[in-house]
PDB file of C-alpha atoms in Angstrom:
ATOM      1  CA  MET S   1       0.000   0.000   0.000  1.00 36.00           C
ATOM      2  CA  SER S   2       1.344   3.441  -0.874  1.00 38.00           C
ATOM      3  CA  ASN S   3       1.597   6.256   1.695  1.00 39.00           C
ATOM      4  CA  THR S   4      -1.394   7.992   0.116  1.00 39.00           C
ATOM      5  CA  GLU S   5      -3.530   4.842   0.180  1.00 40.00           C
ATOM      6  CA  ALA S   6      -2.590   4.088   3.806  1.00 40.00           C
ATOM      7  CA  GLN S   7      -3.479   7.621   4.873  1.00 41.00           C
ATOM      8  CA  ALA S   8      -6.852   7.454   3.164  1.00 44.00           C
ATOM      9  CA  ALA S   9      -7.645   4.160   4.882  1.00 57.00           C
ATOM     10  CA  GLY S  10      -7.055   5.611   8.347  1.00 87.00           C
ATOM     11  CA  ILE S  11      -5.956   3.792  11.491  1.00 94.00           C
ATOM     12  CA  PRO S  12      -8.195   0.844  12.479  1.00 93.00           C
ATOM     13  CA  VAL S  13      -9.208   1.043  16.153  1.00 94.00           C
ATOM     14  CA  GLU S  14     -10.674  -1.968  17.947  1.00 91.00           C
ATOM     15  CA  HIS S  15     -13.826  -1.345  19.977  1.00 90.00           C
ATOM     16  CA  GLY S  16     -14.609  -4.212  22.283  1.00 78.00           C
ATOM     17  CA  GLY S  17     -15.383  -3.261  25.876  1.00 67.00           C
ATOM     18  CA  ALA S  18     -12.400  -4.893  27.574  1.00 69.00           C
ATOM     19  CA  THR S  19     -13.151  -5.169  31.299  1.00 76.00           C
ATOM     20  CA  GLY S  20     -10.604  -7.619  32.705  1.00 72.00           C
ATOM     21  CA  GLU S  21     -11.288 -10.958  34.355  1.00 76.00           C
ATOM     22  CA  ARG S  22     -13.032  -9.548  37.468  1.00 78.00           C
ATOM     23  CA  PRO S  23     -14.387  -6.166  36.411  1.00 79.00           C
ATOM     24  CA  LEU S  24     -16.363  -5.418  39.585  1.00 84.00           C
ATOM     25  CA  ILE S  25     -14.135  -7.042  42.221  1.00 88.00           C
ATOM     26  CA  PRO S  26     -11.393  -4.773  43.579  1.00 92.00           C
ATOM     27  CA  GLN S  27      -7.962  -5.950  44.644  1.00 94.00           C
ATOM     28  CA  VAL S  28      -6.340  -4.497  47.734  1.00 96.00           C
ATOM     29  CA  CYS S  29      -2.972  -3.012  46.784  1.00 97.00           C
ATOM     30  CA  LYS S  30      -0.170  -1.098  48.453  1.00 98.00           C
ATOM     31  CA  LEU S  31       1.491   2.077  47.264  1.00 98.00           C
ATOM     32  CA  ILE S  32       5.178   1.365  46.684  1.00 98.00           C
ATOM     33  CA  LYS S  33       6.176   4.779  45.291  1.00 98.00           C
ATOM     34  CA  ILE S  34       4.604   8.246  45.142  1.00 98.00           C
ATOM     35  CA  THR S  35       6.122  10.921  42.907  1.00 98.00           C
ATOM     36  CA  GLN S  36       5.205  14.600  43.210  1.00 98.00           C
ATOM     37  CA  GLU S  37       4.975  15.652  39.561  1.00 98.00           C
ATOM     38  CA  THR S  38       3.606  19.198  40.082  1.00 97.00           C
ATOM     39  CA  PRO S  39       2.103  21.046  43.067  1.00 97.00           C
ATOM     40  CA  ASP S  40      -1.262  19.353  42.407  1.00 97.00           C
ATOM     41  CA  VAL S  41      -0.313  16.191  40.457  1.00 98.00           C
ATOM     42  CA  LYS S  42       1.118  12.955  41.877  1.00 98.00           C
ATOM     43  CA  SER S  43       1.978   9.600  40.329  1.00 98.00           C
ATOM     44  CA  PHE S  44       1.098   6.507  42.374  1.00 98.00           C
ATOM     45  CA  ARG S  45       2.897   3.205  41.777  1.00 98.00           C
ATOM     46  CA  LEU S  46       1.255   0.130  43.274  1.00 97.00           C
ATOM     47  CA  GLN S  47       1.454  -3.638  43.695  1.00 97.00           C
ATOM     48  CA  THR S  48      -0.765  -6.279  45.259  1.00 97.00           C
ATOM     49  CA  LEU S  49      -0.097  -7.032  48.924  1.00 97.00           C
ATOM     50  CA  ASP S  50       2.011 -10.041  47.895  1.00 97.00           C
ATOM     51  CA  GLY S  51       4.215  -7.895  45.637  1.00 97.00           C
ATOM     52  CA  LYS S  52       2.688  -8.637  42.229  1.00 97.00           C
ATOM     53  CA  LYS S  53       1.316  -6.547  39.397  1.00 97.00           C
ATOM     54  CA  PRO S  54      -2.475  -6.145  39.849  1.00 96.00           C
ATOM     55  CA  PHE S  55      -3.267  -6.640  36.148  1.00 94.00           C
ATOM     56  CA  ASP S  56      -1.757  -6.296  32.683  1.00 94.00           C
ATOM     57  CA  ALA S  57      -2.939  -3.236  30.762  1.00 94.00           C
ATOM     58  CA  GLU S  58      -2.584  -2.369  27.113  1.00 94.00           C
ATOM     59  CA  PRO S  59      -1.388   1.224  26.446  1.00 96.00           C
ATOM     60  CA  GLY S  60      -4.393   3.492  26.944  1.00 95.00           C
ATOM     61  CA  GLN S  61      -6.419   1.215  29.218  1.00 95.00           C
ATOM     62  CA  LEU S  62      -7.731   2.384  32.579  1.00 95.00           C
ATOM     63  CA  GLY S  63      -8.273   1.184  36.121  1.00 95.00           C
ATOM     64  CA  MET S  64     -10.762   2.077  38.851  1.00 94.00           C
ATOM     65  CA  TYR S  65      -8.763   3.183  41.873  1.00 95.00           C
ATOM     66  CA  GLY S  66     -10.268   3.712  45.288  1.00 94.00           C
ATOM     67  CA  VAL S  67      -9.692   4.820  48.871  1.00 94.00           C
ATOM     68  CA  LEU S  68     -11.976   3.005  51.299  1.00 87.00           C
ATOM     69  CA  ASP S  69     -13.305   6.069  53.131  1.00 89.00           C
ATOM     70  CA  SER S  70     -13.713   8.301  50.059  1.00 92.00           C
ATOM     71  CA  GLY S  71     -14.747   6.387  46.937  1.00 93.00           C
ATOM     72  CA  GLU S  72     -13.351   5.449  43.548  1.00 93.00           C
ATOM     73  CA  CYS S  73     -12.205   7.225  40.384  1.00 93.00           C
ATOM     74  CA  MET S  74     -11.189   6.053  36.909  1.00 94.00           C
ATOM     75  CA  PHE S  75      -7.658   6.831  35.713  1.00 95.00           C
ATOM     76  CA  CYS S  76      -5.462   5.672  32.866  1.00 95.00           C
ATOM     77  CA  VAL S  77      -2.476   3.444  33.531  1.00 96.00           C
ATOM     78  CA  SER S  78       0.232   5.987  32.760  1.00 96.00           C
ATOM     79  CA  ALA S  79       3.144   3.550  33.137  1.00 96.00           C
ATOM     80  CA  GLN S  80       3.762  -0.098  34.012  1.00 96.00           C
ATOM     81  CA  SER S  81       6.416  -2.780  34.348  1.00 96.00           C
ATOM     82  CA  ASP S  82       6.290  -6.519  34.975  1.00 96.00           C
ATOM     83  CA  GLU S  83       5.983  -5.820  38.718  1.00 97.00           C
ATOM     84  CA  TRP S  84       3.773  -2.701  39.068  1.00 98.00           C
ATOM     85  CA  ILE S  85       1.296  -0.306  37.505  1.00 97.00           C
ATOM     86  CA  GLU S  86       1.246   3.469  37.901  1.00 97.00           C
ATOM     87  CA  PHE S  87      -1.438   6.112  37.578  1.00 96.00           C
ATOM     88  CA  THR S  88      -1.157   9.891  37.675  1.00 97.00           C
ATOM     89  CA  VAL S  89      -3.718  12.002  39.524  1.00 96.00           C
ATOM     90  CA  LYS S  90      -4.484  15.716  39.542  1.00 96.00           C
ATOM     91  CA  ARG S  91      -6.030  16.997  42.789  1.00 95.00           C
ATOM     92  CA  VAL S  92      -9.448  18.258  41.691  1.00 93.00           C
ATOM     93  CA  GLY S  93     -12.140  16.813  43.990  1.00 90.00           C
ATOM     94  CA  LEU S  94     -13.093  14.729  47.039  1.00 92.00           C
ATOM     95  CA  VAL S  95     -11.491  11.407  46.060  1.00 94.00           C
ATOM     96  CA  THR S  96      -8.387  12.909  44.487  1.00 96.00           C
ATOM     97  CA  GLU S  97      -7.911  15.228  47.485  1.00 96.00           C
ATOM     98  CA  ARG S  98      -7.911  12.109  49.691  1.00 96.00           C
ATOM     99  CA  MET S  99      -5.496  10.310  47.373  1.00 97.00           C
ATOM    100  CA  HIS S 100      -3.039  13.173  47.676  1.00 97.00           C
ATOM    101  CA  THR S 101      -2.881  12.637  51.468  1.00 97.00           C
ATOM    102  CA  LEU S 102      -1.717   9.015  51.082  1.00 97.00           C
ATOM    103  CA  SER S 103       1.805   7.840  51.836  1.00 98.00           C
ATOM    104  CA  GLU S 104       3.978   5.041  50.532  1.00 98.00           C
ATOM    105  CA  GLY S 105       2.893   1.792  52.187  1.00 97.00           C
ATOM    106  CA  ASP S 106      -0.772   2.817  52.404  1.00 97.00           C
ATOM    107  CA  GLN S 107      -3.410   0.546  50.920  1.00 97.00           C
ATOM    108  CA  VAL S 108      -5.830   1.336  48.103  1.00 97.00           C
ATOM    109  CA  SER S 109      -8.175  -0.693  45.933  1.00 96.00           C
ATOM    110  CA  VAL S 110      -7.904  -1.231  42.197  1.00 96.00           C
ATOM    111  CA  ARG S 111      -9.935  -3.041  39.579  1.00 93.00           C
ATOM    112  CA  GLY S 112      -9.622  -3.331  35.832  1.00 92.00           C
ATOM    113  CA  PRO S 113      -8.349  -2.999  33.200  1.00 94.00           C
ATOM    114  CA  TYR S 114     -11.132  -1.170  31.353  1.00 94.00           C
ATOM    115  CA  GLY S 115     -11.578   0.098  27.816  1.00 93.00           C
ATOM    116  CA  ASN S 116      -9.848  -0.377  24.506  1.00 94.00           C
ATOM    117  CA  TRP S 117      -6.313   0.802  23.774  1.00 95.00           C
ATOM    118  CA  TRP S 118      -4.137   2.799  21.455  1.00 97.00           C
ATOM    119  CA  PRO S 119      -3.708   0.871  18.169  1.00 97.00           C
ATOM    120  CA  TYR S 120       0.035   0.378  18.501  1.00 97.00           C
ATOM    121  CA  GLU S 121       0.139  -2.538  16.055  1.00 97.00           C
ATOM    122  CA  ALA S 122      -1.603  -0.595  13.273  1.00 97.00           C
ATOM    123  CA  CYS S 123       0.812   2.327  13.758  1.00 97.00           C
ATOM    124  CA  LYS S 124       3.997   0.295  13.329  1.00 97.00           C
ATOM    125  CA  GLY S 125       6.289   1.536  10.603  1.00 96.00           C
ATOM    126  CA  ARG S 126       4.870   5.069  10.703  1.00 97.00           C
ATOM    127  CA  ASP S 127       6.110   8.378  12.097  1.00 98.00           C
ATOM    128  CA  MET S 128       4.342   9.330  15.348  1.00 98.00           C
ATOM    129  CA  LEU S 129       3.278  12.780  16.559  1.00 98.00           C
ATOM    130  CA  PHE S 130       2.070  12.943  20.171  1.00 98.00           C
ATOM    131  CA  ILE S 131       0.292  16.136  21.264  1.00 98.00           C
ATOM    132  CA  ALA S 132      -0.792  16.828  24.842  1.00 97.00           C
ATOM    133  CA  GLY S 133      -1.557  19.632  27.235  1.00 96.00           C
ATOM    134  CA  GLY S 134      -1.204  19.663  31.031  1.00 94.00           C
ATOM    135  CA  ILE S 135      -2.678  16.558  32.647  1.00 94.00           C
ATOM    136  CA  GLY S 136      -3.447  15.235  29.141  1.00 94.00           C
ATOM    137  CA  LEU S 137       0.074  13.821  28.954  1.00 97.00           C
ATOM    138  CA  PRO S 138      -0.417  10.696  31.168  1.00 95.00           C
ATOM    139  CA  PRO S 139      -2.734   8.890  28.679  1.00 92.00           C
ATOM    140  CA  VAL S 140      -0.403   9.842  25.817  1.00 94.00           C
ATOM    141  CA  ARG S 141       2.607   8.771  27.883  1.00 96.00           C
ATOM    142  CA  ALA S 142       1.387   5.165  27.988  1.00 94.00           C
ATOM    143  CA  PHE S 143       1.437   4.955  24.169  1.00 97.00           C
ATOM    144  CA  LEU S 144       4.658   6.960  23.886  1.00 98.00           C
ATOM    145  CA  ARG S 145       6.432   4.656  26.346  1.00 97.00           C
ATOM    146  CA  TYR S 146       5.345   1.639  24.325  1.00 97.00           C
ATOM    147  CA  CYS S 147       6.737   3.158  21.124  1.00 98.00           C
ATOM    148  CA  LEU S 148      10.035   3.998  22.822  1.00 98.00           C
ATOM    149  CA  GLU S 149      10.308   0.510  24.324  1.00 97.00           C
ATOM    150  CA  HIS S 150       9.816  -0.905  20.797  1.00 98.00           C
ATOM    151  CA  ARG S 151      11.813   1.829  19.097  1.00 97.00           C
ATOM    152  CA  ASP S 152      12.719  -0.122  15.948  1.00 98.00           C
ATOM    153  CA  ASP S 153       9.018  -0.635  15.112  1.00 98.00           C
ATOM    154  CA  TYR S 154       8.295   3.080  14.568  1.00 98.00           C
ATOM    155  CA  GLY S 155       9.698   5.948  12.514  1.00 98.00           C
ATOM    156  CA  ARG S 156      10.455   9.427  13.796  1.00 98.00           C
ATOM    157  CA  ILE S 157       8.745  10.240  17.107  1.00 98.00           C
ATOM    158  CA  ASP S 158       7.747  13.788  18.110  1.00 98.00           C
ATOM    159  CA  LEU S 159       6.093  14.938  21.319  1.00 98.00           C
ATOM    160  CA  VAL S 160       4.507  18.397  21.444  1.00 98.00           C
ATOM    161  CA  TYR S 161       3.549  19.250  25.016  1.00 98.00           C
ATOM    162  CA  SER S 162       2.395  22.452  26.718  1.00 97.00           C
ATOM    163  CA  ALA S 163       1.192  23.561  30.128  1.00 97.00           C
ATOM    164  CA  ALA S 164       0.204  26.831  31.753  1.00 96.00           C
ATOM    165  CA  ASN S 165       3.667  27.339  33.251  1.00 97.00           C
ATOM    166  CA  TYR S 166       6.860  25.476  34.068  1.00 97.00           C
ATOM    167  CA  LYS S 167       5.687  24.139  37.420  1.00 97.00           C
ATOM    168  CA  ASP S 168       2.630  22.528  35.773  1.00 97.00           C
ATOM    169  CA  LEU S 169       4.702  20.387  33.379  1.00 98.00           C
ATOM    170  CA  VAL S 170       4.445  16.727  34.407  1.00 98.00           C
ATOM    171  CA  PHE S 171       7.211  14.108  34.015  1.00 98.00           C
ATOM    172  CA  LYS S 172       9.979  16.717  33.796  1.00 97.00           C
ATOM    173  CA  ASP S 173      12.799  14.161  33.999  1.00 97.00           C
ATOM    174  CA  GLN S 174      11.434  12.288  30.989  1.00 97.00           C
ATOM    175  CA  LEU S 175      10.660  15.479  29.059  1.00 98.00           C
ATOM    176  CA  PHE S 176      14.079  17.066  29.384  1.00 97.00           C
ATOM    177  CA  GLU S 177      16.477  14.166  29.965  1.00 97.00           C
ATOM    178  CA  GLU S 178      15.234  10.651  29.228  1.00 98.00           C
ATOM    179  CA  TRP S 179      13.114  10.921  26.060  1.00 98.00           C
ATOM    180  CA  PRO S 180      15.255  13.401  24.053  1.00 98.00           C
ATOM    181  CA  ALA S 181      18.242  11.059  24.521  1.00 98.00           C
ATOM    182  CA  ILE S 182      16.498   8.257  22.590  1.00 98.00           C
ATOM    183  CA  ARG S 183      17.284   7.875  18.895  1.00 97.00           C
ATOM    184  CA  ASP S 184      15.183  10.002  16.500  1.00 98.00           C
ATOM    185  CA  THR S 185      12.914  11.179  19.322  1.00 98.00           C
ATOM    186  CA  HIS S 186      12.135  14.899  19.476  1.00 98.00           C
ATOM    187  CA  VAL S 187      10.488  16.596  22.463  1.00 98.00           C
ATOM    188  CA  HIS S 188       8.996  20.074  21.943  1.00 98.00           C
ATOM    189  CA  VAL S 189       7.783  21.859  25.087  1.00 98.00           C
ATOM    190  CA  SER S 190       6.142  25.247  25.534  1.00 98.00           C
ATOM    191  CA  VAL S 191       4.378  27.075  28.350  1.00 98.00           C
ATOM    192  CA  TYR S 192       1.594  29.631  28.130  1.00 97.00           C
ATOM    193  CA  HIS S 193       3.090  31.997  30.702  1.00 97.00           C
ATOM    194  CA  GLY S 194       6.795  32.669  31.223  1.00 93.00           C
ATOM    195  CA  SER S 195       8.654  32.601  34.545  1.00 93.00           C
ATOM    196  CA  PRO S 196      12.278  33.010  35.691  1.00 94.00           C
ATOM    197  CA  GLU S 197      12.883  29.229  35.733  1.00 93.00           C
ATOM    198  CA  TRP S 198      11.690  28.766  32.117  1.00 96.00           C
ATOM    199  CA  GLN S 199      14.005  29.557  29.218  1.00 93.00           C
ATOM    200  CA  GLY S 200      12.071  27.772  26.461  1.00 96.00           C
ATOM    201  CA  GLU S 201       9.183  28.549  24.132  1.00 97.00           C
ATOM    202  CA  ILE S 202       6.236  30.629  25.346  1.00 97.00           C
ATOM    203  CA  ALA S 203       3.221  29.755  23.214  1.00 97.00           C
ATOM    204  CA  TYR S 204      -0.148  28.061  23.289  1.00 96.00           C
ATOM    205  CA  THR S 205      -0.166  24.511  21.990  1.00 97.00           C
ATOM    206  CA  ALA S 206      -1.813  25.029  18.581  1.00 97.00           C
ATOM    207  CA  PRO S 207       0.423  27.894  17.345  1.00 97.00           C
ATOM    208  CA  PHE S 208       3.444  26.070  18.781  1.00 98.00           C
ATOM    209  CA  LEU S 209       2.412  22.943  16.858  1.00 98.00           C
ATOM    210  CA  GLU S 210       1.931  24.972  13.688  1.00 97.00           C
ATOM    211  CA  SER S 211       5.415  26.475  13.978  1.00 97.00           C
ATOM    212  CA  LEU S 212       7.028  23.029  14.079  1.00 97.00           C
ATOM    213  CA  GLU S 213       5.727  22.064  10.616  1.00 93.00           C
ATOM    214  CA  LEU S 214       5.134  18.410  11.495  1.00 97.00           C
ATOM    215  CA  GLY S 215       2.706  17.591   8.699  1.00 96.00           C
ATOM    216  CA  PRO S 216       1.324  14.202   7.632  1.00 96.00           C
ATOM    217  CA  GLU S 217       4.272  13.390   5.391  1.00 92.00           C
ATOM    218  CA  ASN S 218       5.821   9.919   5.768  1.00 89.00           C
ATOM    219  CA  ASN S 219       2.442   8.525   6.879  1.00 93.00           C
ATOM    220  CA  ARG S 220       2.648  10.340  10.213  1.00 97.00           C
ATOM    221  CA  VAL S 221      -0.044   9.518  12.797  1.00 98.00           C
ATOM    222  CA  ALA S 222      -1.170  12.200  15.280  1.00 98.00           C
ATOM    223  CA  VAL S 223      -2.145  11.238  18.844  1.00 98.00           C
ATOM    224  CA  LEU S 224      -4.018  14.035  20.611  1.00 97.00           C
ATOM    225  CA  CYS S 225      -5.110  14.430  24.244  1.00 95.00           C
ATOM    226  CA  GLY S 226      -6.047  17.596  26.118  1.00 91.00           C
ATOM    227  CA  GLY S 227      -8.886  19.803  27.234  1.00 90.00           C
ATOM    228  CA  PRO S 228     -11.671  21.015  24.922  1.00 91.00           C
ATOM    229  CA  SER S 229      -9.831  24.180  23.863  1.00 94.00           C
ATOM    230  CA  LEU S 230      -6.608  22.336  23.085  1.00 94.00           C
ATOM    231  CA  TYR S 231      -8.461  19.590  21.219  1.00 94.00           C
ATOM    232  CA  ARG S 232     -10.411  22.113  19.142  1.00 95.00           C
ATOM    233  CA  THR S 233      -7.478  24.360  18.240  1.00 97.00           C
ATOM    234  CA  CYS S 234      -4.972  21.560  17.606  1.00 97.00           C
ATOM    235  CA  SER S 235      -7.530  19.653  15.506  1.00 96.00           C
ATOM    236  CA  LYS S 236      -7.895  22.763  13.378  1.00 97.00           C
ATOM    237  CA  THR S 237      -4.111  23.037  12.998  1.00 97.00           C
ATOM    238  CA  LEU S 238      -3.799  19.360  12.036  1.00 97.00           C
ATOM    239  CA  ALA S 239      -6.582  19.748   9.459  1.00 97.00           C
ATOM    240  CA  GLU S 240      -4.857  22.802   7.963  1.00 97.00           C
ATOM    241  CA  GLN S 241      -1.637  20.797   7.738  1.00 96.00           C
ATOM    242  CA  GLY S 242      -3.414  18.100   5.747  1.00 97.00           C
ATOM    243  CA  TYR S 243      -4.063  15.355   8.295  1.00 97.00           C
ATOM    244  CA  ASP S 244      -6.965  13.036   7.546  1.00 96.00           C
ATOM    245  CA  PRO S 245      -9.297  12.583  10.592  1.00 96.00           C
ATOM    246  CA  GLY S 246      -8.807   8.828  10.258  1.00 97.00           C
ATOM    247  CA  ASN S 247      -5.115   9.297  11.074  1.00 97.00           C
ATOM    248  CA  ILE S 248      -5.706  11.342  14.225  1.00 98.00           C
ATOM    249  CA  LEU S 249      -6.178   9.333  17.425  1.00 98.00           C
ATOM    250  CA  THR S 250      -7.663  10.624  20.664  1.00 96.00           C
ATOM    251  CA  THR S 251      -9.042   9.351  23.952  1.00 95.00           C
ATOM    252  CA  LEU S 252     -12.339  10.240  25.623  1.00 93.00           C
ATOM    253  CA  GLU S 253     -11.259   8.751  28.935  1.00 90.00           C
ATOM    254  CA  MET S 254     -12.838  11.613  30.894  1.00 88.00           C
ATOM    255  CA  ARG S 255     -16.175  10.118  29.788  1.00 89.00           C
ATOM    256  CA  MET S 256     -15.370   6.732  31.352  1.00 88.00           C
ATOM    257  CA  LYS S 257     -17.608   6.153  34.386  1.00 87.00           C
ATOM    258  CA  CYS S 258     -18.431   2.647  35.675  1.00 87.00           C
ATOM    259  CA  GLY S 259     -16.188   0.985  33.081  1.00 86.00           C
ATOM    260  CA  VAL S 260     -18.658  -1.746  32.151  1.00 86.00           C
ATOM    261  CA  GLY S 261     -21.476   0.172  30.436  1.00 83.00           C
ATOM    262  CA  LYS S 262     -24.082  -0.334  33.180  1.00 84.00           C
ATOM    263  CA  CYS S 263     -24.618   3.159  34.597  1.00 86.00           C
ATOM    264  CA  GLY S 264     -25.199   4.778  31.185  1.00 85.00           C
ATOM    265  CA  ARG S 265     -23.442   8.037  32.054  1.00 88.00           C
ATOM    266  CA  CYS S 266     -20.799   7.540  29.361  1.00 88.00           C
ATOM    267  CA  ASN S 267     -23.363   7.496  26.551  1.00 88.00           C
ATOM    268  CA  ILE S 268     -22.819   9.890  23.650  1.00 86.00           C
ATOM    269  CA  GLY S 269     -25.513   9.415  21.066  1.00 77.00           C
ATOM    270  CA  GLY S 270     -25.381   5.746  20.168  1.00 80.00           C
ATOM    271  CA  ARG S 271     -21.936   5.097  21.655  1.00 87.00           C
ATOM    272  CA  PHE S 272     -21.076   3.938  25.169  1.00 88.00           C
ATOM    273  CA  ILE S 273     -17.544   5.154  25.837  1.00 91.00           C
ATOM    274  CA  CYS S 274     -16.978   2.485  28.517  1.00 90.00           C
ATOM    275  CA  LEU S 275     -17.815  -0.256  26.014  1.00 90.00           C
ATOM    276  CA  ASP S 276     -16.571   1.221  22.728  1.00 92.00           C
ATOM    277  CA  GLY S 277     -13.713   3.447  23.915  1.00 91.00           C
ATOM    278  CA  PRO S 278     -12.101   5.470  25.221  1.00 94.00           C
ATOM    279  CA  VAL S 279      -9.791   5.458  22.173  1.00 96.00           C
ATOM    280  CA  PHE S 280     -11.271   6.651  18.865  1.00 95.00           C
ATOM    281  CA  THR S 281     -10.078   8.217  15.652  1.00 96.00           C
ATOM    282  CA  GLN S 282     -11.070  11.816  15.123  1.00 95.00           C
ATOM    283  CA  ALA S 283     -13.245  10.643  12.231  1.00 94.00           C
ATOM    284  CA  GLU S 284     -15.231   8.527  14.710  1.00 93.00           C
ATOM    285  CA  VAL S 285     -15.502  11.381  17.196  1.00 92.00           C
ATOM    286  CA  ASN S 286     -16.711  13.712  14.437  1.00 91.00           C
ATOM    287  CA  ALA S 287     -19.570  11.297  13.757  1.00 90.00           C
ATOM    288  CA  MET S 288     -20.704  11.388  17.406  1.00 87.00           C
ATOM    289  CA  HIS S 289     -22.973  13.897  19.087  1.00 66.00           C
ATOM    290  CA  ARG S 290     -21.526  17.423  19.133  1.00 62.00           C
ATOM    291  CA  ASP S 291     -20.974  17.201  22.926  1.00 58.00           C
ATOM    292  CA  ALA S 292     -18.189  14.662  22.406  1.00 54.00           C
TER     293      ALA S 292
END
């Protein structure tokens, strides 16, 4: 298939409602490492009480994490190894406030995995462009880490990432040290507001993306995750650069609720995000209700 034909075909995304072996039964786990990413974002690494990985997750899948006295919330698995899984949480409400008071060694509950995943097999052999803003980087990070761990399977890799200011950038060690040191991997970071500790680009994500001239040449696939404004403006930039909506991937993980399609709160038109998503092409999102 030629580059033009592959682009026109778009990236095939599987929609199957993956819910793990015991979707409603939580496992009790312990926190083995907590990393303060920003003033209001922490990453939590956990294992089962007997020191094992709670479940295997494909890049982009989620888990339901809970604190006994406060409730549960759905988060993506932002990183994993053979021994642990990790999720990254912004402090924004009752449950996340409680999570941010936890210490290493404390116990939490986890169940999953839920949802479909980034189509890493279908993207092999192609250049990859990852775009994220603020707390939108953790879901993108899972896919990016997979590509970097299987570096020979992918072409050039670019990450375009922005946040309000320097202190709100997550995963700083990876952004500025680890990822740029990997072969043919290019990390582009900007902030919206300058500060004395920031010497880099000051720009919103869409104009920053436009300035980099990372068009769809060489069959490049765009992976996009951020808030509504970022999604809207960056989608416009990608369209102007010639990207087909079938070659733009995104996640609607914020719409994930119970994870198994029973509560109905994830419904958008005829789609249940818990069962069909959260990963879709932009072409699929465009066909949904306008509130997507």
